[in-house]
Phi, psi and omega in degrees: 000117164276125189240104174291146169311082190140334197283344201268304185277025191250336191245001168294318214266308183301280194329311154259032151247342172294306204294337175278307180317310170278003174258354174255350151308297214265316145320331172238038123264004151238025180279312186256002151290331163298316176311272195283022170264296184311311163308335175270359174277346208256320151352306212256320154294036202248000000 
C-alpha cells in the first residue's frame, strides 16, 4: 500500500467523522432513555 502526500490526512478526516458520526448516534439514543429513567425516578419519588 502506498501513501501519497494528503492520503494520511483523508484518511484522519474519515476517521474522525465515523468516531463523530457513532458518538452522536450513540448519545441521542441515550438522552431519552436518561429522560425517561429520570422521569420514572422522579416519578417513583413522589
Amino acid at each position: 500500500m502506498v501513501v501519497e502526500d494528503g492520503s494520511i490526512a483523508e484518511e484522519l478526516a474519515d476517521f474522525f467523522v465515523e468516531i463523530t458520526a457513532i458518538f452522536l448516534i450513540y448519545s441521542y439514543s441515550f438522552l431519552p432513555k436518561r429522560m425517561a429513567f429520570n422521569r420514572l425516578f422522579t416519578s417513583s419519588k413522589k
